[in-house]
mmCIF file of C-alpha atoms in Angstrom:
data_model
loop_
_atom_site.group_PDB
_atom_site.id
_atom_site.type_symbol
_atom_site.label_atom_id
_atom_site.label_comp_id
_atom_site.label_asym_id
_atom_site.label_seq_id
_atom_site.Cartn_x
_atom_site.Cartn_y
_atom_site.Cartn_z
ATOM 1 C CA MET W 197 63.748 70.004 98.498
ATOM 2 C CA ALA W 198 66.199 69.759 101.606
ATOM 3 C CA LYS W 199 67.343 73.102 103.052
ATOM 4 C CA ILE W 200 70.173 74.477 103.127
ATOM 5 C CA PRO W 201 71.871 74.529 106.694
ATOM 6 C CA ALA W 202 72.446 78.591 108.522
ATOM 7 C CA VAL W 203 74.131 80.193 111.097
ATOM 8 C CA VAL W 204 73.219 83.579 112.862
ATOM 9 C CA VAL W 205 75.715 85.166 114.364
ATOM 10 C CA SER W 206 74.723 88.681 116.525
ATOM 11 C CA GLY W 207 75.609 90.505 119.153
ATOM 12 C CA PHE W 208 75.639 93.879 120.298
ATOM 13 C CA LEU W 209 77.814 96.846 118.882
ATOM 14 C CA GLY W 210 81.119 96.628 119.056
ATOM 15 C CA SER W 211 81.467 92.615 119.956
ATOM 16 C CA GLY W 212 83.527 91.697 117.048
ATOM 17 C CA LYS W 213 81.716 89.551 115.211
ATOM 18 C CA THR W 214 82.954 90.289 111.660
ATOM 19 C CA THR W 215 86.037 89.485 112.818
ATOM 20 C CA PHE W 216 84.873 86.487 113.924
ATOM 21 C CA ILE W 217 83.456 85.161 111.398
ATOM 22 C CA LEU W 218 86.233 85.928 108.946
ATOM 23 C CA ARG W 219 89.029 84.142 111.783
ATOM 24 C CA SER W 220 86.833 81.935 113.210
ATOM 25 C CA LEU W 221 83.852 80.542 111.121
ATOM 26 C CA LEU W 222 84.475 81.010 107.633
ATOM 27 C CA PRO W 223 87.850 79.322 107.913
ATOM 28 C CA ARG W 224 86.017 76.051 109.426
ATOM 29 C CA LEU W 225 83.131 75.951 106.313
ATOM 30 C CA LYS W 226 86.032 76.094 104.015
ATOM 31 C CA GLY W 227 85.069 73.515 100.824
ATOM 32 C CA ARG W 228 81.796 74.732 100.984
ATOM 33 C CA LYS W 229 79.753 77.542 98.767
ATOM 34 C CA ILE W 230 79.141 80.088 101.036
ATOM 35 C CA SER W 231 77.129 82.777 100.988
ATOM 36 C CA VAL W 232 77.136 85.681 103.724
ATOM 37 C CA VAL W 233 74.969 88.421 104.610
ATOM 38 C CA VAL W 234 75.258 91.084 106.342
ATOM 39 C CA ASN W 235 72.695 93.561 107.846
ATOM 40 C CA ASP W 236 74.366 96.709 109.066
ATOM 41 C CA PHE W 237 72.089 99.854 111.063
ATOM 42 C CA GLY W 238 73.487 103.447 109.528
ATOM 43 C CA GLU W 239 73.988 104.238 105.893
ATOM 44 C CA VAL W 240 76.251 102.639 104.362
ATOM 45 C CA ASN W 241 77.150 98.704 105.054
ATOM 46 C CA TYR W 242 80.824 98.466 106.909
ATOM 47 C CA ASP W 243 80.879 95.378 107.770
ATOM 48 C CA LYS W 244 79.946 94.104 103.816
ATOM 49 C CA ILE W 245 83.113 95.905 102.784
ATOM 50 C CA ARG W 246 85.302 94.107 105.154
ATOM 51 C CA LEU W 247 83.501 90.555 104.140
ATOM 52 C CA TYR W 248 84.247 91.737 100.278
ATOM 53 C CA GLN W 249 87.769 91.927 100.348
ATOM 54 C CA ASP W 250 88.277 88.382 101.237
ATOM 55 C CA GLY W 251 86.557 87.411 97.906
ATOM 56 C CA LEU W 252 83.605 86.008 99.799
ATOM 57 C CA GLU W 253 79.891 86.146 98.033
ATOM 58 C CA VAL W 254 77.987 88.755 100.219
ATOM 59 C CA TYR W 255 74.461 90.531 100.458
ATOM 60 C CA GLY W 256 74.627 93.500 102.364
ATOM 61 C CA ILE W 257 70.945 95.345 103.877
ATOM 62 C CA GLU W 258 71.770 98.268 104.710
ATOM 63 C CA GLY W 259 69.889 101.397 106.538
ATOM 64 C CA ASN W 260 67.668 99.594 109.103
ATOM 65 C CA CYS W 261 67.982 96.276 111.137
ATOM 66 C CA PHE W 262 66.306 93.281 110.180
ATOM 67 C CA CYS W 263 63.882 92.516 112.617
ATOM 68 C CA CYS W 264 62.262 95.762 111.272
ATOM 69 C CA GLU W 265 60.918 97.470 108.234
ATOM 70 C CA LEU W 266 63.359 95.595 105.986
ATOM 71 C CA GLY W 267 62.137 92.045 106.210
ATOM 72 C CA GLY W 268 60.493 92.113 102.534
ATOM 73 C CA GLU W 269 64.090 93.034 101.512
ATOM 74 C CA PHE W 270 65.504 90.126 104.061
ATOM 75 C CA LEU W 271 63.433 87.366 102.446
ATOM 76 C CA ASN W 272 64.128 88.809 98.837
ATOM 77 C CA THR W 273 68.147 88.356 99.795
ATOM 78 C CA LEU W 274 67.192 84.939 101.012
ATOM 79 C CA ALA W 275 64.960 83.765 97.874
ATOM 80 C CA GLY W 276 67.967 85.068 95.802
ATOM 81 C CA ILE W 277 70.640 82.962 98.109
ATOM 82 C CA LYS W 278 68.625 79.220 96.932
ATOM 83 C CA ARG W 279 68.371 80.192 93.800
ATOM 84 C CA GLN W 280 72.395 80.360 94.219
ATOM 85 C CA GLY W 281 72.271 77.061 94.926
ATOM 86 C CA VAL W 282 74.881 77.732 97.704
ATOM 87 C CA ASP W 283 76.132 75.157 100.324
ATOM 88 C CA PHE W 284 75.713 76.863 103.318
ATOM 89 C CA LEU W 285 74.344 80.501 104.594
ATOM 90 C CA VAL W 286 76.185 82.608 107.480
ATOM 91 C CA VAL W 287 73.913 85.652 108.233
ATOM 92 C CA GLU W 288 75.850 88.291 110.478
ATOM 93 C CA THR W 289 73.094 90.656 112.015
ATOM 94 C CA SER W 290 73.215 94.185 113.334
ATOM 95 C CA GLY W 291 74.291 94.936 116.772
ATOM 96 C CA VAL W 292 70.606 96.710 117.075
ATOM 97 C CA SER W 293 68.651 93.849 116.006
ATOM 98 C CA ASP W 294 67.085 91.221 117.709
ATOM 99 C CA PRO W 295 67.691 87.697 116.070
ATOM 100 C CA SER W 296 64.588 86.066 117.252
ATOM 101 C CA PRO W 297 62.410 87.504 113.660
ATOM 102 C CA ILE W 298 65.621 85.946 111.650
ATOM 103 C CA TYR W 299 65.583 82.692 113.272
ATOM 104 C CA TYR W 300 61.819 82.313 111.639
ATOM 105 C CA SER W 301 62.724 84.259 108.255
ATOM 106 C CA LEU W 302 64.919 81.432 107.498
ATOM 107 C CA GLU W 303 63.313 78.726 108.798
ATOM 108 C CA SER W 304 60.287 79.163 106.676
ATOM 109 C CA SER W 305 61.933 80.416 103.683
ATOM 110 C CA GLY W 306 63.857 76.636 103.075
ATOM 111 C CA PHE W 307 66.518 77.254 105.672
ATOM 112 C CA SER W 308 67.912 75.529 108.552
ATOM 113 C CA VAL W 309 69.667 77.165 111.521
ATOM 114 C CA GLU W 310 71.940 75.099 112.912
ATOM 115 C CA LEU W 311 73.176 77.239 115.507
ATOM 116 C CA MET W 312 72.243 80.781 117.009
ATOM 117 C CA ILE W 313 76.087 82.825 118.236
ATOM 118 C CA GLY W 314 75.716 85.146 119.986
ATOM 119 C CA VAL W 315 79.038 86.966 120.146
ATOM 120 C CA PHE W 316 79.209 89.764 123.028
ATOM 121 C CA ALA W 317 82.630 91.850 124.016
ATOM 122 C CA LEU W 318 83.575 91.345 127.571
ATOM 123 C CA ASP W 319 84.828 94.924 128.202
ATOM 124 C CA ILE W 320 81.614 96.062 127.770
ATOM 125 C CA GLU W 321 79.442 98.230 129.865
ATOM 126 C CA GLU W 322 78.053 96.686 132.422
ATOM 127 C CA GLY W 323 74.626 99.034 133.395
ATOM 128 C CA LEU W 324 73.888 97.665 129.509
ATOM 129 C CA LEU W 325 73.945 94.463 130.067
ATOM 130 C CA LYS W 326 70.786 94.597 131.126
ATOM 131 C CA HIS W 327 69.330 96.676 128.694
ATOM 132 C CA PRO W 328 66.158 95.181 126.867
ATOM 133 C CA LEU W 329 67.759 94.391 123.623
ATOM 134 C CA LEU W 330 70.982 93.228 125.155
ATOM 135 C CA GLN W 331 68.629 90.743 127.605
ATOM 136 C CA ALA W 332 66.586 89.723 123.522
ATOM 137 C CA GLN W 333 70.245 88.991 121.877
ATOM 138 C CA MET W 334 71.545 86.289 124.382
ATOM 139 C CA ASP W 335 67.915 85.180 125.316
ATOM 140 C CA ALA W 336 68.237 84.789 121.690
ATOM 141 C CA SER W 337 71.697 82.401 121.163
ATOM 142 C CA HIS W 338 72.384 78.544 121.729
ATOM 143 C CA CYS W 339 75.955 80.010 122.702
ATOM 144 C CA PHE W 340 78.153 82.993 123.204
ATOM 145 C CA VAL W 341 81.065 83.921 122.099
ATOM 146 C CA LEU W 342 83.059 86.342 124.345
ATOM 147 C CA THR W 343 85.417 88.792 122.680
ATOM 148 C CA LYS W 344 88.664 90.544 124.381
ATOM 149 C CA ALA W 345 89.119 89.070 126.518
ATOM 150 C CA ASP W 346 92.465 89.266 125.809
ATOM 151 C CA LEU W 347 92.249 92.841 126.560
ATOM 152 C CA LEU W 348 91.411 92.055 130.411
ATOM 153 C CA PRO W 349 93.579 90.872 133.328
ATOM 154 C CA GLU W 350 92.544 87.491 134.100
ATOM 155 C CA ARG W 351 90.274 88.692 137.707
ATOM 156 C CA GLU W 352 88.620 90.911 135.338
ATOM 157 C CA VAL W 353 87.270 88.358 132.707
ATOM 158 C CA LEU W 354 86.639 85.494 135.664
ATOM 159 C CA ARG W 355 84.362 89.210 137.446
ATOM 160 C CA LYS W 356 82.731 89.685 133.683
ATOM 161 C CA LEU W 357 82.467 85.941 132.789
ATOM 162 C CA LYS W 358 79.795 85.656 135.867
ATOM 163 C CA PRO W 359 76.789 87.667 133.837
ATOM 164 C CA PHE W 360 77.266 85.612 130.819
ATOM 165 C CA LEU W 361 77.605 81.807 132.292
ATOM 166 C CA GLU W 362 74.319 82.359 134.810
ATOM 167 C CA TRP W 363 72.463 82.190 131.129
ATOM 168 C CA GLN W 364 74.286 77.622 131.656
ATOM 169 C CA LYS W 365 74.793 78.219 127.405
ATOM 170 C CA PRO W 366 78.243 76.489 125.969
ATOM 171 C CA THR W 367 81.019 80.000 125.978
ATOM 172 C CA PHE W 368 83.650 80.240 124.116
ATOM 173 C CA LEU W 369 86.561 82.529 124.677
ATOM 174 C CA ALA W 370 87.871 84.394 121.532
ATOM 175 C CA LYS W 371 91.586 85.902 121.176
ATOM 176 C CA GLU W 372 91.529 88.346 118.235
ATOM 177 C CA GLY W 373 88.209 86.754 116.743
ATOM 178 C CA TYR W 374 89.725 83.374 116.741
ATOM 179 C CA VAL W 375 88.111 80.809 119.178
ATOM 180 C CA GLU W 376 90.425 77.274 119.769
ATOM 181 C CA GLU W 377 87.430 74.892 120.214
ATOM 182 C CA ASP W 378 85.662 73.580 118.118
ATOM 183 C CA ILE W 379 82.176 75.287 117.822
ATOM 184 C CA GLU W 380 81.276 73.441 114.751
ATOM 185 C CA SER W 381 80.672 70.651 116.710
ATOM 186 C CA LEU W 382 77.459 72.392 118.285
ATOM 187 C CA PHE W 383 76.267 72.548 114.818
ATOM 188 C CA GLY W 384 72.125 70.975 114.253
ATOM 189 C CA GLN W 385 72.708 69.883 118.169
ATOM 190 C CA VAL W 386 70.517 72.222 119.620
ATOM 191 C CA GLN W 387 66.688 72.742 119.319
ATOM 192 C CA GLU W 388 65.996 75.103 121.523
ATOM 193 C CA LYS W 389 63.624 77.468 119.115
ATOM 194 C CA PRO W 390 63.904 81.430 120.170
ATOM 195 C CA ARG W 391 61.332 83.334 121.403
ATOM 196 C CA SER W 392 59.434 85.785 118.908
ATOM 197 C CA GLY W 393 60.756 89.390 119.475
ATOM 198 C CA GLY W 394 62.211 92.166 116.761
ATOM 199 C CA LYS W 395 62.213 95.863 118.828
ATOM 200 C CA HIS W 396 66.030 97.858 119.313
ATOM 201 C CA GLN W 397 64.749 100.722 121.235
ATOM 202 C CA SER W 398 65.992 104.174 121.009
ATOM 203 C CA PHE W 399 69.066 103.696 118.483
ATOM 204 C CA GLU W 400 70.083 105.625 115.983
ATOM 205 C CA SER W 401 72.768 106.280 113.148
ATOM 206 C CA TYR W 402 74.313 109.459 111.796
ATOM 207 C CA THR W 403 76.730 108.901 108.651
ATOM 208 C CA ILE W 404 79.436 111.669 107.512
ATOM 209 C CA ARG W 405 80.305 111.081 103.883
ATOM 210 C CA LEU W 406 84.432 112.380 104.019
ATOM 211 C CA LYS W 407 86.305 113.717 101.127
ATOM 212 C CA GLY W 408 90.304 113.808 101.140
ATOM 213 C CA PHE W 409 92.598 113.220 103.391
ATOM 214 C CA TYR W 410 92.511 113.433 108.032
ATOM 215 C CA SER W 411 95.340 113.811 109.671
ATOM 216 C CA LYS W 412 94.957 110.083 111.914
ATOM 217 C CA LEU W 413 95.880 112.097 115.245
ATOM 218 C CA GLU W 414 93.106 114.292 115.535
ATOM 219 C CA VAL W 415 90.538 111.703 114.264
ATOM 220 C CA GLU W 416 91.697 110.484 117.189
ATOM 221 C CA GLU W 417 92.188 113.441 119.364
ATOM 222 C CA PHE W 418 88.000 114.039 118.068
ATOM 223 C CA PHE W 419 86.552 110.070 119.086
ATOM 224 C CA ARG W 420 88.512 110.456 122.770
ATOM 225 C CA LYS W 421 85.598 113.504 123.283
ATOM 226 C CA LEU W 422 82.685 111.873 122.011
ATOM 227 C CA PRO W 423 80.645 111.427 124.755
ATOM 228 C CA ARG W 424 79.779 108.559 126.269
ATOM 229 C CA ASN W 425 75.273 108.199 123.966
ATOM 230 C CA ILE W 426 77.541 107.543 120.822
ATOM 231 C CA TYR W 427 78.643 103.521 121.076
ATOM 232 C CA ARG W 428 79.858 102.801 118.031
ATOM 233 C CA ALA W 429 81.389 104.212 115.164
ATOM 234 C CA LYS W 430 82.979 102.386 111.897
ATOM 235 C CA GLY W 431 84.089 103.290 109.139
ATOM 236 C CA ILE W 432 86.215 104.028 105.756
ATOM 237 C CA ILE W 433 88.775 107.390 106.183
ATOM 238 C CA HIS W 434 91.542 108.569 104.363
ATOM 239 C CA CYS W 435 94.215 109.571 107.096
ATOM 240 C CA LEU W 436 98.052 111.706 105.837
ATOM 241 C CA GLU W 437 99.557 108.239 107.476
ATOM 242 C CA SER W 438 98.590 106.295 104.684
ATOM 243 C CA PRO W 439 98.337 106.005 101.321
ATOM 244 C CA LEU W 440 96.048 103.334 102.041
ATOM 245 C CA PRO W 441 92.523 103.845 103.012
ATOM 246 C CA LEU W 442 92.019 102.514 107.078
ATOM 247 C CA SER W 443 89.237 101.325 108.292
ATOM 248 C CA LEU W 444 88.081 102.773 112.152
ATOM 249 C CA ASN W 445 86.193 100.923 114.294
ATOM 250 C CA TYR W 446 85.497 102.895 117.472
ATOM 251 C CA SER W 447 83.178 100.749 120.390
ATOM 252 C CA PHE W 448 82.450 102.222 124.161
ATOM 253 C CA GLY W 449 85.691 104.375 124.214
ATOM 254 C CA ASN W 450 88.211 101.714 121.977
ATOM 255 C CA LEU W 451 89.545 102.678 118.724
ATOM 256 C CA THR W 452 91.280 100.072 116.516
ATOM 257 C CA TRP W 453 92.767 101.040 112.394
ATOM 258 C CA GLU W 454 92.965 98.603 109.744
ATOM 259 C CA ARG W 455 94.770 98.728 106.069
ATOM 260 C CA LEU W 456 92.664 98.363 103.334
ATOM 261 C CA GLU W 457 92.999 98.336 99.734
ATOM 262 C CA VAL W 458 89.232 99.332 98.666
ATOM 263 C CA GLU W 459 88.095 102.130 96.731
ATOM 264 C CA GLU W 460 84.799 103.157 98.419
ATOM 265 C CA GLU W 461 84.124 106.232 98.637
ATOM 266 C CA PRO W 462 85.301 107.239 102.853
ATOM 267 C CA PHE W 463 82.186 107.303 105.619
ATOM 268 C CA LEU W 464 81.581 106.865 109.262
ATOM 269 C CA VAL W 465 78.976 105.680 110.360
ATOM 270 C CA PHE W 466 77.856 106.130 114.230
ATOM 271 C CA ILE W 467 75.262 104.703 116.251
ATOM 272 C CA GLY W 468 73.946 105.373 119.490
ATOM 273 C CA ASP W 469 71.497 107.327 121.836
ATOM 274 C CA LYS W 470 69.990 109.972 120.861
ATOM 275 C CA ILE W 471 72.795 111.743 118.713
ATOM 276 C CA ASP W 472 73.394 115.101 118.995
ATOM 277 C CA HIS W 473 73.969 116.016 115.167
ATOM 278 C CA LYS W 474 75.903 119.316 116.025
ATOM 279 C CA LEU W 475 79.530 117.658 117.429
ATOM 280 C CA PHE W 476 80.524 116.445 113.609
ATOM 281 C CA GLU W 477 81.000 120.098 113.634
ATOM 282 C CA GLU W 478 83.830 119.739 115.463
ATOM 283 C CA PHE W 479 85.284 116.806 112.756
ATOM 284 C CA PRO W 480 89.184 117.620 111.630
ATOM 285 C CA LYS W 481 89.144 119.579 108.212
ATOM 286 C CA PRO W 482 90.304 117.343 104.952
ATOM 287 C CA ARG W 483 93.516 117.921 103.207
ATOM 288 C CA ARG W 484 95.038 117.185 100.076
ATOM 289 C CA LEU W 485 98.350 114.396 100.083
ATOM 290 C CA SER W 486 101.256 116.325 99.009
ATOM 291 C CA TYR W 487 104.947 116.385 99.131
ATOM 292 C CA ILE W 488 104.877 118.429 102.314
ATOM 293 C CA HIS W 489 103.540 114.894 104.024
ATOM 294 C CA GLU W 490 106.155 113.462 102.655
ATOM 295 C CA LYS W 491 107.682 112.289 106.938
ATOM 296 C CA GLN W 492 103.597 111.737 107.809
ATOM 297 C CA CYS W 493 102.783 109.416 105.097
ATOM 298 C CA PHE W 494 104.715 105.698 106.372
ATOM 299 C CA PRO W 495 105.735 103.722 103.367
ATOM 300 C CA LEU W 496 103.806 100.900 103.712
ATOM 301 C CA SER W 497 106.441 98.074 104.142
ATOM 302 C CA ASP W 498 110.376 98.010 104.903
ATOM 303 C CA PHE W 499 112.023 101.575 104.745
ATOM 304 C CA ASP W 500 115.137 103.210 106.544
ATOM 305 C CA ALA W 501 115.541 106.046 108.060
ATOM 306 C CA ARG W 502 119.292 106.903 108.956
ATOM 307 C CA GLU W 503 121.833 109.126 107.073
ATOM 308 C CA GLY W 504 124.798 108.774 104.635
ATOM 309 C CA VAL W 505 123.301 106.132 103.297
ATOM 310 C CA GLY W 506 121.111 104.299 100.028
ATOM 311 C CA TYR W 507 120.332 101.218 98.522
ATOM 312 C CA LEU W 508 120.578 99.365 95.441
ATOM 313 C CA LYS W 509 118.333 96.586 94.524
ATOM 314 C CA GLY W 510 117.437 96.291 97.843
ATOM 315 C CA ASN W 511 121.589 95.968 98.617
ATOM 316 C CA LEU W 512 122.405 98.595 101.790
ATOM 317 C CA ALA W 513 125.389 101.315 99.754
ATOM 318 C CA ASP W 514 127.367 104.468 100.734
ATOM 319 C CA GLU W 515 125.655 107.099 100.146
ATOM 320 C CA LEU W 516 128.200 109.086 98.151
ATOM 321 C CA GLU W 517 128.240 105.417 95.771
ATOM 322 C CA THR W 518 124.362 105.535 94.631
ATOM 323 C CA ALA W 519 125.062 109.660 93.955
ATOM 324 C CA GLU W 520 126.877 108.332 91.712
ATOM 325 C CA LYS W 521 125.224 104.893 89.969
ATOM 326 C CA LEU W 522 122.444 107.596 89.886
ATOM 327 C CA LEU W 523 123.774 109.678 88.244
ATOM 328 C CA GLU W 524 125.654 106.918 85.819
ATOM 329 C CA GLU W 525 122.243 105.281 84.768
ATOM 330 C CA LEU W 526 120.105 108.182 84.026
ATOM 331 C CA GLU W 527 123.180 109.650 81.247
ATOM 332 C CA GLU W 528 122.501 105.702 79.898
ATOM 333 C CA GLU W 529 118.885 106.022 79.316
ATOM 334 C CA ASP W 530 115.801 108.605 79.028
ATOM 335 C CA PHE W 531 114.187 108.841 82.208
ATOM 336 C CA LEU W 532 110.513 109.868 83.054
ATOM 337 C CA PHE W 533 110.865 112.388 86.158
ATOM 338 C CA VAL W 534 107.956 113.140 88.711
ATOM 339 C CA SER W 535 108.512 116.052 90.793
ATOM 340 C CA GLY W 536 105.964 115.636 93.956
ATOM 341 C CA GLU W 537 105.512 119.360 94.274
ATOM 342 C CA ALA W 538 103.043 119.181 91.031
ATOM 343 C CA LEU W 539 101.016 116.578 92.449
ATOM 344 C CA SER W 540 98.435 116.105 95.645
ATOM 345 C CA PHE W 541 95.812 113.505 96.334
ATOM 346 C CA GLU W 542 92.182 114.207 97.112
ATOM 347 C CA GLY W 543 91.789 110.465 97.504
ATOM 348 C CA PHE W 544 93.094 106.715 97.298
ATOM 349 C CA SER W 545 91.690 106.465 93.307
ATOM 350 C CA ASP W 546 93.878 109.748 93.056
ATOM 351 C CA ILE W 547 97.105 107.110 93.833
ATOM 352 C CA LYS W 548 96.018 104.449 91.885
ATOM 353 C CA LYS W 549 95.154 106.441 89.099
ATOM 354 C CA PHE W 550 99.024 107.506 89.901
ATOM 355 C CA CYS W 551 99.798 103.797 89.708
ATOM 356 C CA GLU W 552 98.559 103.184 86.406
ATOM 357 C CA ASP W 553 99.953 106.734 84.569
ATOM 358 C CA LEU W 554 103.095 105.102 85.003
ATOM 359 C CA LYS W 555 101.963 101.791 84.198
ATOM 360 C CA ASN W 556 100.677 103.160 80.586
ATOM 361 C CA SER W 557 104.023 104.961 80.247
ATOM 362 C CA HIS W 558 106.673 104.014 77.533
ATOM 363 C CA PHE W 559 109.248 105.152 79.977
ATOM 364 C CA LYS W 560 111.637 102.188 81.843
ATOM 365 C CA ARG W 561 113.163 104.307 84.166
ATOM 366 C CA LEU W 562 111.015 106.251 86.568
ATOM 367 C CA VAL W 563 112.504 108.767 88.877
ATOM 368 C CA LEU W 564 110.541 109.380 91.976
ATOM 369 C CA TRP W 565 111.730 112.959 93.570
ATOM 370 C CA LYS W 566 109.345 114.439 96.571
ATOM 371 C CA VAL W 567 106.571 111.981 96.008
ATOM 372 C CA PRO W 568 105.430 110.911 99.381
ATOM 373 C CA SER W 569 107.520 107.607 100.661
ATOM 374 C CA GLY W 570 104.329 106.093 101.489
ATOM 375 C CA VAL W 571 102.657 106.238 97.775
ATOM 376 C CA VAL W 572 106.022 104.751 96.469
ATOM 377 C CA SER W 573 105.762 102.106 99.092
ATOM 378 C CA TYR W 574 102.300 101.321 97.805
ATOM 379 C CA LEU W 575 103.634 101.688 93.441
ATOM 380 C CA LEU W 576 106.530 99.050 94.376
ATOM 381 C CA GLU W 577 103.975 96.909 95.048
ATOM 382 C CA HIS W 578 102.007 97.527 92.039
ATOM 383 C CA LEU W 579 104.149 98.406 89.220
ATOM 384 C CA PRO W 580 105.032 95.520 87.116
ATOM 385 C CA PRO W 581 108.605 94.560 87.601
ATOM 386 C CA ASP W 582 109.796 95.928 83.904
ATOM 387 C CA LYS W 583 109.596 99.580 85.695
ATOM 388 C CA LEU W 584 112.563 101.039 87.662
ATOM 389 C CA VAL W 585 111.788 102.979 90.577
ATOM 390 C CA TYR W 586 114.489 105.684 91.279
ATOM 391 C CA HIS W 587 113.181 106.813 94.338
ATOM 392 C CA LEU W 588 114.617 110.255 96.490
ATOM 393 C CA SER W 589 113.600 111.697 99.046
ATOM 394 C CA LYS W 590 113.824 113.816 102.316
ATOM 395 C CA HIS W 591 113.283 111.508 104.920
ATOM 396 C CA TYR W 592 112.874 108.193 104.071
ATOM 397 C CA LEU W 593 114.452 105.292 102.221
ATOM 398 C CA LEU W 594 112.700 102.683 100.675
ATOM 399 C CA PRO W 595 114.737 99.098 99.995
ATOM 400 C CA LYS W 596 112.405 97.552 97.120
ATOM 401 C CA ALA W 597 113.239 100.366 94.922
ATOM 402 C CA HIS W 598 115.936 99.943 92.655
ATOM 403 C CA LEU W 599 117.655 103.372 93.497
ATOM 404 C CA SER W 600 116.680 104.812 96.441
ATOM 405 C CA LEU W 601 118.558 107.753 97.826
ATOM 406 C CA ARG W 602 118.370 110.690 100.470
ATOM 407 C CA VAL W 603 117.870 114.455 98.888
ATOM 408 C CA ASP W 604 117.620 116.331 101.762
ATOM 409 C CA THR W 605 119.532 119.171 100.673
ATOM 410 C CA LYS W 606 120.362 122.062 98.164
ATOM 411 C CA GLU W 607 123.275 120.925 96.822
ATOM 412 C CA LYS W 608 122.058 117.441 96.458
ATOM 413 C CA GLU W 609 118.075 119.101 94.773
ATOM 414 C CA GLU W 610 121.158 121.275 92.228
ATOM 415 C CA VAL W 611 123.009 118.406 91.106
ATOM 416 C CA LEU W 612 119.794 116.479 90.285
ATOM 417 C CA LEU W 613 117.888 119.023 89.291
ATOM 418 C CA SER W 614 120.351 119.454 86.143
ATOM 419 C CA LEU W 615 119.651 115.963 85.135
ATOM 420 C CA ILE W 616 115.853 117.648 83.706
ATOM 421 C CA SER W 617 116.614 118.667 80.658
ATOM 422 C CA LYS W 618 116.645 115.194 78.890
ATOM 423 C CA SER W 619 114.086 114.091 80.493
ATOM 424 C CA SER W 620 110.378 113.666 80.598
ATOM 425 C CA VAL W 621 108.348 115.646 83.616
ATOM 426 C CA ILE W 622 105.488 115.048 84.486
#
């Protein structure tokens, strides 16, 4: 039976392996039936969640690394993939794995390793390049993909390249995970087998489970104070600034965020050397997202913060004209009035449930008052078009709403509340 081609993507913590796979590797494999195996050194497999977002067939192995105790689970996963009849396999190793044992496990399990790709960040601390684990990762790689070159001055890039060029292996620079050169041309061309290895040294992980919404600014302040022996952190967190969950990526002092529409329970995994668990007692405290966070919870798409205007069916209008239209339309037909003062959300699943409740309501007209505009922007993307949203906010206007108006004075509130007697309220 012909062997199934496979590529192994390895590299140290925070080098951008998953981003490289998503932006450079998988687009070159379009048209093939692909499976991806991801190993994360931690209690929860964050990289598997990111890959799931792209609708891929992903197998996750978490809790340790391939090169240690989980060999049995890895081999069982490979056997299951073979039965699925895939055309190509991509394996992403943990950042603390020596990829050599993975090569030999694949070769002995009916797979043909076409290429061992080592992904490394050019902004890595230079002292770490001599670490035995990084040396093993570089030694096992057939080629290097060097990320974050776009974050460094050109002169600094040339200096940082030197230790990699000394290995005399094909080397590619990636910008935001994208490699312009045809790395696929190397598939099956490099016959060198890696030396046996398989140990990572002195690394540990610590996972915190999260509930509620956190201040993004407070979280960023916490990460600014992290000691240097914590190299990496990643996970999913709910923040007051976004109705959608945020993915958090921390690597050697650099922190990035990305919105993800997932219902995974929020968590953060920290990876480092001799982690002091007491420092997590200082992690920011959560809150429930409510109307008091209106200004903090930014809309997902277009918004307007100007005064004296409103929006009617996506068109800019005078504020008085918008108010008159609101009164006119609400007198024509029954409507559902939702007061944000009676709402609060502990997580994204609460927001999704709120959206489902509105979908299932028999009311066509939905008047949302003091519901955080970020939450309303999510609703506008997910409610059916026959639901007409009247968005009444203290700070933001949303052009995508059927009608959007500021209710930012006591007088405006009194006029609005006088209409409630003929409505249904939740």
